[in-house]
C-alpha angles and dihedrals in degrees: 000000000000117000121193119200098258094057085051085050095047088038107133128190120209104246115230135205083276100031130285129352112269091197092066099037093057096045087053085043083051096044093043091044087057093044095056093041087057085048097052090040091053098035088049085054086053099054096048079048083055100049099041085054094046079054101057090040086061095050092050092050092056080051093049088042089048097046093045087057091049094045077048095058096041096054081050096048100053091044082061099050084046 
């Protein structure tokens, strides 16, 4: 069950002789526990997958830096033999 935070905010308990139902409020507790648990699971995937990717952006970008230099020397090079 997915809960979004304006269903947490309009959330409303049935109110009992004592107060509200318990019943209810543990089992939303429950529910929204296991909500939250699925998000930080997920958002803490997403940020390995971040910073694996900022990684490889940094490598090809090493690559794009190297090849630029020896497509550098080679137009150098032949303006020389020319």
């Amino acid at each position: 069950m997915k809960i979004t935070p304006l269903e947490i905010r309009q959330k409303a308990f049935e109110k009992n002789f004592r107060g509200y139902n318990q019943d209810e409020v543990n089992g939303f507790l429950q529910t929204l526990s296991q909500e939250w648990e699925r998000i930080y699971d997920e958002n803490k995937e997403l940020r390995i997958k971040l910073e694996s990717t900022e990684r490889e952006v940094l490598k090809l970008r090493e690559v794009e830096s190297s090849l630029y230099k020896t497509l550098k020397t080679a137009e150098d090079t032949g303006a020389n033999v020319i």
